[in-house]
PDB file of C-alpha atoms in Angstrom:
ATOM      1  CA  GLU Y   1     110.972 116.886  93.780  1.00 65.00           C
ATOM      2  CA  ALA Y   2     110.708 115.073  90.448  1.00 80.00           C
ATOM      3  CA  GLY Y   3     111.650 111.420  90.454  1.00 91.00           C
ATOM      4  CA  VAL Y   4     113.811 109.394  88.108  1.00 94.00           C
ATOM      5  CA  ALA Y   5     112.431 109.517  84.574  1.00 95.00           C
ATOM      6  CA  GLN Y   6     112.841 106.761  81.997  1.00 96.00           C
ATOM      7  CA  SER Y   7     111.708 106.300  78.427  1.00 96.00           C
ATOM      8  CA  PRO Y   8     110.320 104.507  76.630  1.00 96.00           C
ATOM      9  CA  ARG Y   9     108.189 102.523  79.078  1.00 95.00           C
ATOM     10  CA  TYR Y  10     107.775  99.604  76.682  1.00 96.00           C
ATOM     11  CA  LYS Y  11     109.717  98.409  73.659  1.00 97.00           C
ATOM     12  CA  ILE Y  12     109.273  95.389  71.391  1.00 98.00           C
ATOM     13  CA  ILE Y  13     111.996  94.534  68.883  1.00 97.00           C
ATOM     14  CA  GLU Y  14     113.185  91.613  66.778  1.00 97.00           C
ATOM     15  CA  LYS Y  15     116.376  89.815  67.756  1.00 96.00           C
ATOM     16  CA  ARG Y  16     119.525  91.294  66.214  1.00 96.00           C
ATOM     17  CA  GLN Y  17     117.952  94.771  66.178  1.00 97.00           C
ATOM     18  CA  SER Y  18     119.290  97.614  68.275  1.00 97.00           C
ATOM     19  CA  VAL Y  19     117.524  99.541  71.023  1.00 98.00           C
ATOM     20  CA  ALA Y  20     118.293 102.471  73.315  1.00 98.00           C
ATOM     21  CA  PHE Y  21     116.896 103.482  76.679  1.00 97.00           C
ATOM     22  CA  TRP Y  22     117.055 106.894  78.291  1.00 97.00           C
ATOM     23  CA  CYS Y  23     117.244 107.914  81.943  1.00 97.00           C
ATOM     24  CA  ASN Y  24     117.066 111.294  83.639  1.00 96.00           C
ATOM     25  CA  PRO Y  25     118.040 111.042  87.324  1.00 95.00           C
ATOM     26  CA  ILE Y  26     116.860 113.163  90.201  1.00 93.00           C
ATOM     27  CA  SER Y  27     118.355 116.626  89.905  1.00 92.00           C
ATOM     28  CA  GLY Y  28     121.711 116.865  91.625  1.00 90.00           C
ATOM     29  CA  HIS Y  29     122.227 113.128  92.041  1.00 91.00           C
ATOM     30  CA  ALA Y  30     125.808 112.287  91.096  1.00 90.00           C
ATOM     31  CA  THR Y  31     125.481 108.500  91.111  1.00 92.00           C
ATOM     32  CA  LEU Y  32     123.457 106.686  88.465  1.00 94.00           C
ATOM     33  CA  TYR Y  33     122.828 102.958  88.124  1.00 95.00           C
ATOM     34  CA  TRP Y  34     121.382 100.732  85.417  1.00 97.00           C
ATOM     35  CA  TYR Y  35     119.897  97.415  86.558  1.00 97.00           C
ATOM     36  CA  GLN Y  36     118.460  94.513  84.561  1.00 97.00           C
ATOM     37  CA  GLN Y  37     115.443  92.707  86.038  1.00 95.00           C
ATOM     38  CA  ILE Y  38     114.550  89.431  84.363  1.00 95.00           C
ATOM     39  CA  LEU Y  39     111.042  88.161  85.058  1.00 90.00           C
ATOM     40  CA  GLY Y  40     110.850  86.414  88.429  1.00 88.00           C
ATOM     41  CA  GLN Y  41     114.272  87.639  89.582  1.00 90.00           C
ATOM     42  CA  GLY Y  42     115.644  90.553  91.532  1.00 93.00           C
ATOM     43  CA  PRO Y  43     117.373  93.408  89.703  1.00 95.00           C
ATOM     44  CA  LYS Y  44     121.055  92.954  88.870  1.00 95.00           C
ATOM     45  CA  LEU Y  45     123.499  95.807  88.366  1.00 95.00           C
ATOM     46  CA  LEU Y  46     124.726  96.401  84.828  1.00 97.00           C
ATOM     47  CA  ILE Y  47     126.690  99.620  85.242  1.00 96.00           C
ATOM     48  CA  GLN Y  48     127.261 102.416  87.743  1.00 94.00           C
ATOM     49  CA  PHE Y  49     128.295 106.000  86.981  1.00 93.00           C
ATOM     50  CA  GLN Y  50     129.689 108.605  89.328  1.00 90.00           C
ATOM     51  CA  ASN Y  51     129.072 111.908  87.531  1.00 88.00           C
ATOM     52  CA  ASN Y  52     130.140 111.035  83.964  1.00 85.00           C
ATOM     53  CA  GLY Y  53     132.707 108.381  84.911  1.00 91.00           C
ATOM     54  CA  VAL Y  54     132.138 104.613  85.076  1.00 92.00           C
ATOM     55  CA  VAL Y  55     132.590 103.128  88.566  1.00 90.00           C
ATOM     56  CA  ASP Y  56     131.548  99.534  87.927  1.00 91.00           C
ATOM     57  CA  ASP Y  57     130.701  97.855  84.616  1.00 94.00           C
ATOM     58  CA  SER Y  58     131.910  94.382  85.510  1.00 92.00           C
ATOM     59  CA  GLN Y  59     128.493  92.790  84.813  1.00 93.00           C
ATOM     60  CA  LEU Y  60     127.820  94.635  81.554  1.00 95.00           C
ATOM     61  CA  PRO Y  61     127.985  92.369  78.464  1.00 94.00           C
ATOM     62  CA  LYS Y  62     130.273  94.728  76.619  1.00 94.00           C
ATOM     63  CA  ASP Y  63     130.088  92.871  73.314  1.00 95.00           C
ATOM     64  CA  ARG Y  64     126.493  94.078  72.917  1.00 97.00           C
ATOM     65  CA  PHE Y  65     125.675  96.564  75.676  1.00 97.00           C
ATOM     66  CA  SER Y  66     127.000 100.105  75.968  1.00 97.00           C
ATOM     67  CA  ALA Y  67     126.129 103.029  78.190  1.00 97.00           C
ATOM     68  CA  GLU Y  68     127.107 106.635  78.511  1.00 95.00           C
ATOM     69  CA  ARG Y  69     126.384 109.566  80.767  1.00 95.00           C
ATOM     70  CA  LEU Y  70     127.446 112.694  78.979  1.00 82.00           C
ATOM     71  CA  LYS Y  71     127.743 115.831  81.122  1.00 85.00           C
ATOM     72  CA  GLY Y  72     127.037 113.777  84.235  1.00 84.00           C
ATOM     73  CA  VAL Y  73     123.250 114.074  84.011  1.00 92.00           C
ATOM     74  CA  ASP Y  74     121.164 112.006  81.545  1.00 95.00           C
ATOM     75  CA  SER Y  75     122.224 108.516  80.600  1.00 97.00           C
ATOM     76  CA  THR Y  76     121.520 106.160  77.722  1.00 97.00           C
ATOM     77  CA  LEU Y  77     121.833 102.384  77.651  1.00 98.00           C
ATOM     78  CA  LYS Y  78     122.099 100.679  74.268  1.00 98.00           C
ATOM     79  CA  ILE Y  79     121.855  97.073  73.169  1.00 97.00           C
ATOM     80  CA  GLN Y  80     123.189  96.115  69.744  1.00 97.00           C
ATOM     81  CA  PRO Y  81     122.409  93.480  68.585  1.00 96.00           C
ATOM     82  CA  ALA Y  82     119.670  92.282  70.918  1.00 96.00           C
ATOM     83  CA  LYS Y  83     119.230  88.628  71.870  1.00 97.00           C
ATOM     84  CA  LEU Y  84     116.138  86.826  73.118  1.00 97.00           C
ATOM     85  CA  GLU Y  85     117.640  86.614  76.627  1.00 96.00           C
ATOM     86  CA  ASP Y  86     117.798  90.408  76.824  1.00 97.00           C
ATOM     87  CA  SER Y  87     114.028  90.482  77.386  1.00 98.00           C
ATOM     88  CA  ALA Y  88     113.749  92.141  80.795  1.00 97.00           C
ATOM     89  CA  VAL Y  89     112.883  95.351  82.595  1.00 96.00           C
ATOM     90  CA  TYR Y  90     115.721  97.866  82.582  1.00 97.00           C
ATOM     91  CA  LEU Y  91     115.726 100.011  85.691  1.00 97.00           C
ATOM     92  CA  CYS Y  92     117.560 103.254  86.233  1.00 97.00           C
ATOM     93  CA  ALA Y  93     118.305 104.478  89.755  1.00 95.00           C
ATOM     94  CA  SER Y  94     120.060 107.500  91.190  1.00 94.00           C
ATOM     95  CA  LYS Y  95     121.635 108.392  94.503  1.00 91.00           C
ATOM     96  CA  GLY Y  96     122.645 111.716  95.905  1.00 84.00           C
ATOM     97  CA  GLY Y  97     124.450 112.928  98.977  1.00 71.00           C
ATOM     98  CA  GLY Y  98     127.863 111.970 100.237  1.00 60.00           C
ATOM     99  CA  ALA Y  99     129.660 108.731 100.858  1.00 51.00           C
ATOM    100  CA  PHE Y 100     127.294 107.683 103.666  1.00 57.00           C
ATOM    101  CA  THR Y 101     124.083 108.214 101.761  1.00 69.00           C
ATOM    102  CA  ASP Y 102     123.007 104.848 100.455  1.00 74.00           C
ATOM    103  CA  THR Y 103     119.363 105.172  99.402  1.00 85.00           C
ATOM    104  CA  GLN Y 104     118.773 104.666  95.699  1.00 90.00           C
ATOM    105  CA  TYR Y 105     115.665 105.988  93.954  1.00 92.00           C
ATOM    106  CA  PHE Y 106     114.312 104.023  91.028  1.00 94.00           C
ATOM    107  CA  GLY Y 107     112.557 105.031  87.850  1.00 94.00           C
ATOM    108  CA  PRO Y 108     109.515 103.138  86.486  1.00 93.00           C
ATOM    109  CA  GLY Y 109     111.668 101.018  84.182  1.00 95.00           C
ATOM    110  CA  THR Y 110     111.600 100.104  80.500  1.00 96.00           C
ATOM    111  CA  ARG Y 111     110.111  96.724  79.654  1.00 96.00           C
ATOM    112  CA  LEU Y 112     111.952  95.223  76.668  1.00 98.00           C
ATOM    113  CA  THR Y 113     110.579  92.280  74.722  1.00 97.00           C
ATOM    114  CA  VAL Y 114     112.867  90.677  72.134  1.00 97.00           C
ATOM    115  CA  LEU Y 115     111.066  88.450  69.615  1.00 97.00           C
TER     116      LEU Y 115
ATOM    117  CA  GLY I   1     130.446  87.270  96.985  1.00 84.00           C
ATOM    118  CA  ASP I   2     127.660  89.069  98.808  1.00 88.00           C
ATOM    119  CA  SER I   3     124.168  87.634  98.381  1.00 93.00           C
ATOM    120  CA  VAL I   4     120.574  87.864  99.623  1.00 96.00           C
ATOM    121  CA  THR I   5     118.111  85.003 100.005  1.00 96.00           C
ATOM    122  CA  GLN I   6     114.369  85.497 100.429  1.00 95.00           C
ATOM    123  CA  MET I   7     111.625  83.042 101.211  1.00 86.00           C
ATOM    124  CA  GLU I   8     109.871  81.554  98.230  1.00 83.00           C
ATOM    125  CA  GLY I   9     106.536  82.969  97.195  1.00 85.00           C
ATOM    126  CA  PRO I  10     103.837  83.567  96.453  1.00 94.00           C
ATOM    127  CA  VAL I  11     102.495  84.313  99.902  1.00 95.00           C
ATOM    128  CA  THR I  12      98.710  84.471 100.097  1.00 97.00           C
ATOM    129  CA  LEU I  13      97.055  85.950 103.187  1.00 97.00           C
ATOM    130  CA  SER I  14      93.644  87.122 104.237  1.00 97.00           C
ATOM    131  CA  GLU I  15      93.158  90.769 105.122  1.00 97.00           C
ATOM    132  CA  GLU I  16      94.269  91.623 108.693  1.00 96.00           C
ATOM    133  CA  ALA I  17      96.543  88.565 108.904  1.00 97.00           C
ATOM    134  CA  PHE I  18     100.114  88.797 110.250  1.00 97.00           C
ATOM    135  CA  LEU I  19     102.870  88.921 107.649  1.00 97.00           C
ATOM    136  CA  THR I  20     106.441  87.663 107.817  1.00 97.00           C
ATOM    137  CA  ILE I  21     108.752  87.521 104.813  1.00 97.00           C
ATOM    138  CA  ASN I  22     112.117  85.987 105.656  1.00 97.00           C
ATOM    139  CA  CYS I  23     115.368  87.448 104.364  1.00 97.00           C
ATOM    140  CA  THR I  24     118.914  86.343 105.109  1.00 97.00           C
ATOM    141  CA  TYR I  25     122.139  87.738 103.729  1.00 96.00           C
ATOM    142  CA  THR I  26     125.796  86.938 103.229  1.00 94.00           C
ATOM    143  CA  ALA I  27     128.257  89.817 103.265  1.00 91.00           C
ATOM    144  CA  THR I  28     131.930  90.292 104.003  1.00 84.00           C
ATOM    145  CA  GLY I  29     131.564  93.833 105.339  1.00 79.00           C
ATOM    146  CA  TYR I  30     128.881  95.758 107.205  1.00 83.00           C
ATOM    147  CA  PRO I  31     126.142  96.397 104.667  1.00 90.00           C
ATOM    148  CA  SER I  32     123.050  98.524 104.890  1.00 92.00           C
ATOM    149  CA  LEU I  33     119.868  96.494 104.485  1.00 95.00           C
ATOM    150  CA  PHE I  34     116.732  97.469 102.609  1.00 95.00           C
ATOM    151  CA  TRP I  35     113.240  96.361 101.731  1.00 97.00           C
ATOM    152  CA  TYR I  36     111.892  97.624  98.424  1.00 96.00           C
ATOM    153  CA  VAL I  37     108.320  97.136  97.201  1.00 96.00           C
ATOM    154  CA  GLN I  38     107.101  96.911  93.611  1.00 94.00           C
ATOM    155  CA  TYR I  39     103.387  97.449  93.067  1.00 92.00           C
ATOM    156  CA  PRO I  40     101.836  96.140  89.830  1.00 86.00           C
ATOM    157  CA  GLY I  41     102.929  98.263  86.887  1.00 81.00           C
ATOM    158  CA  GLU I  42     105.145 100.511  88.983  1.00 85.00           C
ATOM    159  CA  GLY I  43     108.843 100.892  89.751  1.00 86.00           C
ATOM    160  CA  LEU I  44     110.704  99.905  92.894  1.00 92.00           C
ATOM    161  CA  GLN I  45     109.964 101.996  95.960  1.00 93.00           C
ATOM    162  CA  LEU I  46     112.008 102.053  99.131  1.00 94.00           C
ATOM    163  CA  LEU I  47     109.890 100.660 101.968  1.00 97.00           C
ATOM    164  CA  LEU I  48     112.381 100.774 104.840  1.00 96.00           C
ATOM    165  CA  LYS I  49     116.060 100.440 105.655  1.00 94.00           C
ATOM    166  CA  ALA I  50     118.520  99.807 108.478  1.00 94.00           C
ATOM    167  CA  THR I  51     122.156 100.795 108.442  1.00 90.00           C
ATOM    168  CA  LYS I  52     123.676  98.952 111.412  1.00 90.00           C
ATOM    169  CA  ALA I  53     123.148  95.981 113.681  1.00 92.00           C
ATOM    170  CA  ASP I  54     120.030  96.075 115.901  1.00 95.00           C
ATOM    171  CA  ASP I  55     118.569  99.012 113.971  1.00 95.00           C
ATOM    172  CA  LYS I  56     114.866  98.706 113.251  1.00 97.00           C
ATOM    173  CA  GLY I  57     113.488 100.154 110.058  1.00 96.00           C
ATOM    174  CA  SER I  58     109.776 100.933 109.897  1.00 97.00           C
ATOM    175  CA  ASN I  59     107.295 102.472 107.480  1.00 96.00           C
ATOM    176  CA  LYS I  60     103.560 102.142 106.742  1.00 95.00           C
ATOM    177  CA  GLY I  61     103.157  99.537 109.500  1.00 97.00           C
ATOM    178  CA  PHE I  62     105.996  97.371 108.176  1.00 98.00           C
ATOM    179  CA  GLU I  63     109.045  96.667 110.341  1.00 98.00           C
ATOM    180  CA  ALA I  64     112.365  94.862 109.969  1.00 98.00           C
ATOM    181  CA  THR I  65     115.267  94.517 112.417  1.00 97.00           C
ATOM    182  CA  TYR I  66     118.913  94.174 111.348  1.00 96.00           C
ATOM    183  CA  ARG I  67     120.100  90.998 113.101  1.00 96.00           C
ATOM    184  CA  LYS I  68     123.845  90.588 112.660  1.00 93.00           C
ATOM    185  CA  GLU I  69     124.046  87.397 114.741  1.00 94.00           C
ATOM    186  CA  THR I  70     121.579  85.589 112.460  1.00 95.00           C
ATOM    187  CA  THR I  71     122.390  87.647 109.313  1.00 95.00           C
ATOM    188  CA  SER I  72     118.696  88.301 108.850  1.00 97.00           C
ATOM    189  CA  PHE I  73     116.353  91.186 108.049  1.00 98.00           C
ATOM    190  CA  HIS I  74     112.849  89.708 108.144  1.00 98.00           C
ATOM    191  CA  LEU I  75     109.916  91.907 107.095  1.00 98.00           C
ATOM    192  CA  GLU I  76     106.826  91.944 109.340  1.00 98.00           C
ATOM    193  CA  LYS I  77     103.440  93.614 109.452  1.00 98.00           C
ATOM    194  CA  GLY I  78     100.829  93.054 112.082  1.00 96.00           C
ATOM    195  CA  SER I  79      97.739  93.423 109.883  1.00 96.00           C
ATOM    196  CA  VAL I  80      97.966  93.362 106.089  1.00 97.00           C
ATOM    197  CA  GLN I  81      95.564  95.082 103.727  1.00 97.00           C
ATOM    198  CA  VAL I  82      94.551  94.281 100.161  1.00 96.00           C
ATOM    199  CA  SER I  83      96.560  97.330  99.079  1.00 95.00           C
ATOM    200  CA  ASP I  84      99.749  95.665 100.368  1.00 97.00           C
ATOM    201  CA  SER I  85      99.595  93.164  97.502  1.00 96.00           C
ATOM    202  CA  ALA I  86     102.902  93.598  95.678  1.00 96.00           C
ATOM    203  CA  VAL I  87     106.355  92.071  95.170  1.00 96.00           C
ATOM    204  CA  TYR I  88     108.783  92.664  98.046  1.00 97.00           C
ATOM    205  CA  PHE I  89     112.555  92.693  97.548  1.00 97.00           C
ATOM    206  CA  CYS I  90     115.188  92.441 100.243  1.00 97.00           C
ATOM    207  CA  ALA I  91     118.522  94.025  99.342  1.00 96.00           C
ATOM    208  CA  LEU I  92     121.892  94.943 100.757  1.00 94.00           C
ATOM    209  CA  SER I  93     124.179  97.805  99.871  1.00 90.00           C
ATOM    210  CA  ASP I  94     127.888  97.279  99.645  1.00 75.00           C
ATOM    211  CA  ARG I  95     128.863 100.485 101.401  1.00 65.00           C
ATOM    212  CA  GLY I  96     132.527  99.659 101.396  1.00 60.00           C
ATOM    213  CA  ASN I  97     132.888  99.663  97.648  1.00 60.00           C
ATOM    214  CA  THR I  98     130.541 100.929  94.970  1.00 71.00           C
ATOM    215  CA  GLY I  99     127.363 101.027  97.054  1.00 78.00           C
ATOM    216  CA  LYS I 100     125.523  98.907  94.525  1.00 86.00           C
ATOM    217  CA  LEU I 101     122.402  97.067  95.641  1.00 91.00           C
ATOM    218  CA  ILE I 102     122.329  93.274  95.672  1.00 93.00           C
ATOM    219  CA  PHE I 103     118.748  91.997  95.617  1.00 96.00           C
ATOM    220  CA  GLY I 104     117.002  88.822  96.618  1.00 96.00           C
ATOM    221  CA  GLN I 105     114.708  87.167  94.106  1.00 95.00           C
ATOM    222  CA  GLY I 106     111.565  88.861  95.408  1.00 95.00           C
ATOM    223  CA  THR I 107     108.502  87.538  97.227  1.00 96.00           C
ATOM    224  CA  THR I 108     105.018  88.062  95.828  1.00 96.00           C
ATOM    225  CA  LEU I 109     102.369  88.883  98.431  1.00 97.00           C
ATOM    226  CA  GLN I 110      98.686  88.550  97.609  1.00 96.00           C
ATOM    227  CA  VAL I 111      96.176  89.721 100.187  1.00 97.00           C
ATOM    228  CA  LYS I 112      92.584  88.593  99.757  1.00 96.00           C
ATOM    229  CA  PRO I 113      89.587  90.456 101.198  1.00 94.00           C
TER     230      PRO I 113
END
């Protein structure tokens, strides 16, 4: 079974530029998460999708971050404009099964550096 | 809100030493508890989990027991190897709501030959 795919793996941009990350979850997984992991910290949830609907985006800085999951499969996360404090690893995770399945599977992440 | 606290790192051990990484949690409901591991240059991998009180999760020689009375989920291994060098994250899942993971800050383990 293929795992969660993410691209690009690394991205370096100047502040105020825009950037987009892509995630392809495990086939058949209805739930998709985006987490932000700042160096030296644990991942923190940015947004959660159930199929193509948003379940939780309470921690997403909506003035600059946006995310979508068209057709309930792939997802993109965008930052526009980027700030220095957005430098982090952006992790995508997916979860399948029913309400009592709680194991999330993570992709390799995208390391973003904002200069 | 719910939270997870891990012991500060880095933890440096010699090969074959006994490992304990402490993890305590605060939660209003009955969360599932997890340990994830992140090897250098790789993504997070599930190491083990426990879904209810007194459950013991185990994998690759690592163990952790869900202790509701002490709100703890400490990670242990009897004999570490150099290949166990990684960052370990304790996490809880809010099963009652969105199921999102709440992570501790991570503990870096370095095992020397």
